[in-house]
PDB file of C-alpha atoms in Angstrom:
ATOM      1  CA  UNK A   1       0.096   0.410  -0.028  1.00 46.00           C
ATOM      2  CA  UNK A   2       1.299   3.637  -0.759  1.00 39.00           C
ATOM      3  CA  UNK A   3       1.317   6.499   1.386  1.00 46.00           C
ATOM      4  CA  UNK A   4      -0.399   9.646  -0.598  1.00 47.00           C
ATOM      5  CA  UNK A   5       0.832  12.551   0.844  1.00 50.00           C
ATOM      6  CA  UNK A   6      -1.501  15.266  -1.068  1.00 49.00           C
ATOM      7  CA  UNK A   7       1.691  15.762  -2.991  1.00 50.00           C
ATOM      8  CA  UNK A   8       2.004  15.466  -6.725  1.00 55.00           C
ATOM      9  CA  UNK A   9       5.851  13.892  -8.321  1.00 59.00           C
ATOM     10  CA  UNK A  10       7.822  13.178  -5.522  1.00 66.00           C
ATOM     11  CA  UNK A  11       8.125  16.204  -2.999  1.00 73.00           C
ATOM     12  CA  UNK A  12       9.478  19.594  -2.764  1.00 81.00           C
ATOM     13  CA  UNK A  13      11.927  20.631  -6.262  1.00 79.00           C
ATOM     14  CA  UNK A  14      14.517  21.027  -3.742  1.00 74.00           C
ATOM     15  CA  UNK A  15      14.626  16.544  -2.159  1.00 79.00           C
ATOM     16  CA  UNK A  16      14.632  15.884  -5.523  1.00 84.00           C
ATOM     17  CA  UNK A  17      18.238  14.554  -5.906  1.00 88.00           C
ATOM     18  CA  UNK A  18      21.280  15.127  -4.275  1.00 86.00           C
ATOM     19  CA  UNK A  19      24.343  16.732  -3.787  1.00 86.00           C
ATOM     20  CA  UNK A  20      27.493  16.617  -3.321  1.00 88.00           C
ATOM     21  CA  UNK A  21      30.396  18.977  -3.135  1.00 92.00           C
ATOM     22  CA  UNK A  22      34.136  17.985  -3.584  1.00 93.00           C
ATOM     23  CA  UNK A  23      37.303  18.374  -1.033  1.00 95.00           C
ATOM     24  CA  UNK A  24      38.324  21.592  -3.427  1.00 95.00           C
ATOM     25  CA  UNK A  25      35.669  23.274  -3.119  1.00 95.00           C
ATOM     26  CA  UNK A  26      35.622  23.072   0.715  1.00 97.00           C
ATOM     27  CA  UNK A  27      38.981  23.958   1.069  1.00 97.00           C
ATOM     28  CA  UNK A  28      38.648  27.268  -1.125  1.00 96.00           C
ATOM     29  CA  UNK A  29      35.977  28.366   1.478  1.00 97.00           C
ATOM     30  CA  UNK A  30      38.201  27.944   3.872  1.00 98.00           C
ATOM     31  CA  UNK A  31      40.805  29.202   2.279  1.00 97.00           C
ATOM     32  CA  UNK A  32      38.830  32.253   1.720  1.00 97.00           C
ATOM     33  CA  UNK A  33      37.128  33.611   5.349  1.00 98.00           C
ATOM     34  CA  UNK A  34      40.588  32.158   6.849  1.00 97.00           C
ATOM     35  CA  UNK A  35      42.931  34.686   4.391  1.00 96.00           C
ATOM     36  CA  UNK A  36      40.387  37.671   5.454  1.00 96.00           C
ATOM     37  CA  UNK A  37      40.552  37.783   8.909  1.00 97.00           C
ATOM     38  CA  UNK A  38      42.814  40.680   9.900  1.00 97.00           C
ATOM     39  CA  UNK A  39      46.446  38.601  11.904  1.00 97.00           C
ATOM     40  CA  UNK A  40      46.616  35.971   9.263  1.00 97.00           C
ATOM     41  CA  UNK A  41      49.103  37.051   6.593  1.00 95.00           C
ATOM     42  CA  UNK A  42      49.673  34.345   4.638  1.00 95.00           C
ATOM     43  CA  UNK A  43      48.141  29.978   4.844  1.00 95.00           C
ATOM     44  CA  UNK A  44      50.893  26.774   4.405  1.00 92.00           C
ATOM     45  CA  UNK A  45      54.783  27.003   5.570  1.00 80.00           C
ATOM     46  CA  UNK A  46      57.523  28.647   4.124  1.00 61.00           C
ATOM     47  CA  UNK A  47      58.295  25.859   2.163  1.00 52.00           C
ATOM     48  CA  UNK A  48      54.891  25.061   0.616  1.00 47.00           C
ATOM     49  CA  UNK A  49      54.952  28.695  -0.186  1.00 45.00           C
ATOM     50  CA  UNK A  50      58.273  29.009  -2.081  1.00 50.00           C
ATOM     51  CA  UNK A  51      57.350  25.798  -4.291  1.00 49.00           C
ATOM     52  CA  UNK A  52      53.622  27.946  -4.611  1.00 51.00           C
ATOM     53  CA  UNK A  53      55.047  30.479  -6.382  1.00 50.00           C
ATOM     54  CA  UNK A  54      58.004  28.536  -7.732  1.00 49.00           C
ATOM     55  CA  UNK A  55      54.950  27.200  -9.496  1.00 50.00           C
ATOM     56  CA  UNK A  56      53.386  30.168 -10.326  1.00 50.00           C
ATOM     57  CA  UNK A  57      56.231  31.242 -12.524  1.00 52.00           C
ATOM     58  CA  UNK A  58      56.085  28.280 -14.965  1.00 51.00           C
ATOM     59  CA  UNK A  59      54.069  29.161 -17.912  1.00 57.00           C
ATOM     60  CA  UNK A  60      50.837  27.261 -18.066  1.00 55.00           C
ATOM     61  CA  UNK A  61      51.068  26.552 -14.400  1.00 54.00           C
ATOM     62  CA  UNK A  62      47.951  29.074 -14.464  1.00 52.00           C
ATOM     63  CA  UNK A  63      47.651  32.575 -12.507  1.00 47.00           C
ATOM     64  CA  UNK A  64      47.477  33.759  -9.172  1.00 45.00           C
ATOM     65  CA  UNK A  65      48.273  32.181  -5.515  1.00 56.00           C
ATOM     66  CA  UNK A  66      46.528  28.751  -4.669  1.00 81.00           C
ATOM     67  CA  UNK A  67      43.478  29.546  -2.752  1.00 87.00           C
ATOM     68  CA  UNK A  68      43.412  25.971  -1.428  1.00 92.00           C
ATOM     69  CA  UNK A  69      47.452  26.101   0.289  1.00 93.00           C
ATOM     70  CA  UNK A  70      48.090  25.751   3.838  1.00 95.00           C
ATOM     71  CA  UNK A  71      44.285  23.295   3.256  1.00 97.00           C
ATOM     72  CA  UNK A  72      43.025  20.558   4.146  1.00 96.00           C
ATOM     73  CA  UNK A  73      40.233  19.115   4.352  1.00 97.00           C
ATOM     74  CA  UNK A  74      37.803  15.809   4.885  1.00 96.00           C
ATOM     75  CA  UNK A  75      34.431  16.070   3.322  1.00 95.00           C
ATOM     76  CA  UNK A  76      31.661  13.463   4.588  1.00 92.00           C
ATOM     77  CA  UNK A  77      28.206  13.715   3.329  1.00 90.00           C
ATOM     78  CA  UNK A  78      27.048  16.450   5.838  1.00 94.00           C
ATOM     79  CA  UNK A  79      30.273  17.168   7.585  1.00 96.00           C
ATOM     80  CA  UNK A  80      33.757  18.574   7.413  1.00 97.00           C
ATOM     81  CA  UNK A  81      36.581  18.161   9.354  1.00 98.00           C
ATOM     82  CA  UNK A  82      39.109  21.760   8.465  1.00 98.00           C
ATOM     83  CA  UNK A  83      43.145  21.695   9.160  1.00 98.00           C
ATOM     84  CA  UNK A  84      44.813  24.940   8.207  1.00 98.00           C
ATOM     85  CA  UNK A  85      47.994  26.376   8.357  1.00 97.00           C
ATOM     86  CA  UNK A  86      48.789  30.428   8.785  1.00 97.00           C
ATOM     87  CA  UNK A  87      51.937  32.356   9.588  1.00 96.00           C
ATOM     88  CA  UNK A  88      50.567  35.233  11.432  1.00 97.00           C
ATOM     89  CA  UNK A  89      51.617  39.019  11.374  1.00 97.00           C
ATOM     90  CA  UNK A  90      53.532  40.092  14.930  1.00 97.00           C
ATOM     91  CA  UNK A  91      52.467  41.438  16.968  1.00 96.00           C
ATOM     92  CA  UNK A  92      49.023  40.105  16.832  1.00 97.00           C
ATOM     93  CA  UNK A  93      47.124  37.894  20.272  1.00 98.00           C
ATOM     94  CA  UNK A  94      47.943  34.640  18.202  1.00 98.00           C
ATOM     95  CA  UNK A  95      45.052  33.220  19.998  1.00 98.00           C
ATOM     96  CA  UNK A  96      42.620  36.321  19.021  1.00 98.00           C
ATOM     97  CA  UNK A  97      43.901  35.354  15.585  1.00 98.00           C
ATOM     98  CA  UNK A  98      43.181  31.272  15.670  1.00 98.00           C
ATOM     99  CA  UNK A  99      39.701  31.861  17.289  1.00 98.00           C
ATOM    100  CA  UNK A 100      39.144  34.136  14.760  1.00 98.00           C
ATOM    101  CA  UNK A 101      40.395  32.110  12.104  1.00 98.00           C
ATOM    102  CA  UNK A 102      38.228  28.993  13.504  1.00 98.00           C
ATOM    103  CA  UNK A 103      34.710  31.403  13.803  1.00 98.00           C
ATOM    104  CA  UNK A 104      35.320  32.258  10.327  1.00 98.00           C
ATOM    105  CA  UNK A 105      35.278  29.302   8.770  1.00 98.00           C
ATOM    106  CA  UNK A 106      33.144  27.686   9.903  1.00 98.00           C
ATOM    107  CA  UNK A 107      30.552  30.157   9.638  1.00 98.00           C
ATOM    108  CA  UNK A 108      31.375  30.122   5.797  1.00 98.00           C
ATOM    109  CA  UNK A 109      31.612  26.562   5.177  1.00 98.00           C
ATOM    110  CA  UNK A 110      27.734  26.319   6.883  1.00 97.00           C
ATOM    111  CA  UNK A 111      26.898  28.962   4.960  1.00 98.00           C
ATOM    112  CA  UNK A 112      28.168  28.107   1.782  1.00 97.00           C
ATOM    113  CA  UNK A 113      28.379  24.535   1.732  1.00 96.00           C
ATOM    114  CA  UNK A 114      25.898  23.124   4.408  1.00 95.00           C
ATOM    115  CA  UNK A 115      27.942  21.008   5.918  1.00 96.00           C
ATOM    116  CA  UNK A 116      28.600  20.941  10.062  1.00 97.00           C
ATOM    117  CA  UNK A 117      31.721  21.619  10.361  1.00 98.00           C
ATOM    118  CA  UNK A 118      33.034  19.622  13.130  1.00 98.00           C
ATOM    119  CA  UNK A 119      36.734  20.582  13.635  1.00 97.00           C
ATOM    120  CA  UNK A 120      39.027  23.323  12.683  1.00 98.00           C
ATOM    121  CA  UNK A 121      42.704  22.534  13.747  1.00 98.00           C
ATOM    122  CA  UNK A 122      44.921  24.898  13.420  1.00 98.00           C
ATOM    123  CA  UNK A 123      48.956  25.507  13.186  1.00 97.00           C
ATOM    124  CA  UNK A 124      49.886  28.539  13.587  1.00 97.00           C
ATOM    125  CA  UNK A 125      53.748  27.543  11.253  1.00 96.00           C
ATOM    126  CA  UNK A 126      55.248  31.453  11.208  1.00 95.00           C
ATOM    127  CA  UNK A 127      55.248  34.600  12.247  1.00 96.00           C
ATOM    128  CA  UNK A 128      56.064  37.527  10.188  1.00 95.00           C
ATOM    129  CA  UNK A 129      58.247  39.670  11.029  1.00 94.00           C
ATOM    130  CA  UNK A 130      57.727  43.704  10.015  1.00 90.00           C
ATOM    131  CA  UNK A 131      61.516  43.799   8.410  1.00 87.00           C
ATOM    132  CA  UNK A 132      60.914  40.583   6.748  1.00 80.00           C
ATOM    133  CA  UNK A 133      60.529  40.584   2.782  1.00 72.00           C
ATOM    134  CA  UNK A 134      57.872  38.905   1.889  1.00 63.00           C
ATOM    135  CA  UNK A 135      58.135  36.056  -1.443  1.00 55.00           C
ATOM    136  CA  UNK A 136      55.953  38.405  -3.661  1.00 50.00           C
ATOM    137  CA  UNK A 137      58.347  41.349  -3.230  1.00 49.00           C
ATOM    138  CA  UNK A 138      61.576  39.223  -3.752  1.00 50.00           C
ATOM    139  CA  UNK A 139      59.677  37.749  -6.590  1.00 50.00           C
ATOM    140  CA  UNK A 140      59.496  41.200  -8.653  1.00 50.00           C
ATOM    141  CA  UNK A 141      62.234  42.662 -10.596  1.00 50.00           C
ATOM    142  CA  UNK A 142      59.752  45.224 -12.583  1.00 57.00           C
ATOM    143  CA  UNK A 143      56.820  47.468 -11.970  1.00 53.00           C
TER     144      UNK A 143
END
C-alpha cells in the first residue's frame, strides 16, 4: 500500500536529487575565509609557499596564488573537518587570531556548503616579522 501525502511529483523540488560538494570547494571556501581574518599573513608553511611561488612562475601553471595552499579537508556527506596552516603577523595575539579564523571558517563553510564543521585545527607555522621581505616582493623585478 502506498501512502498519499497529497504532494504530486515526489515531493518538493529541492528534495529531488542529491548534491555533492567536492573537497576542493570546501578547501577554497576555508582558505578565503581564513585569509579574511586580520592578523593572518599567509596560509601554508614556508616550504609550501616557496613551492607555490615557483609553480606560479611556470608557464601554463595557472595564475595567482593558490587559495588552497595550507588547507586540507575531510568532507563527508553532512560533515567536514578542516586543517589549516597559517602564518600570523608579528604583534598579534595568536590565540585571538586562531579563534577568529576558526569562527570565520566555520561560519563560511556552514553557510555556503551546508556542511556541519566538526573541527577546525590550526597550526601556526611562522610569524611574519616587520622587517622580513615577502616572497612576492622578492619576485618582482620590474614594476
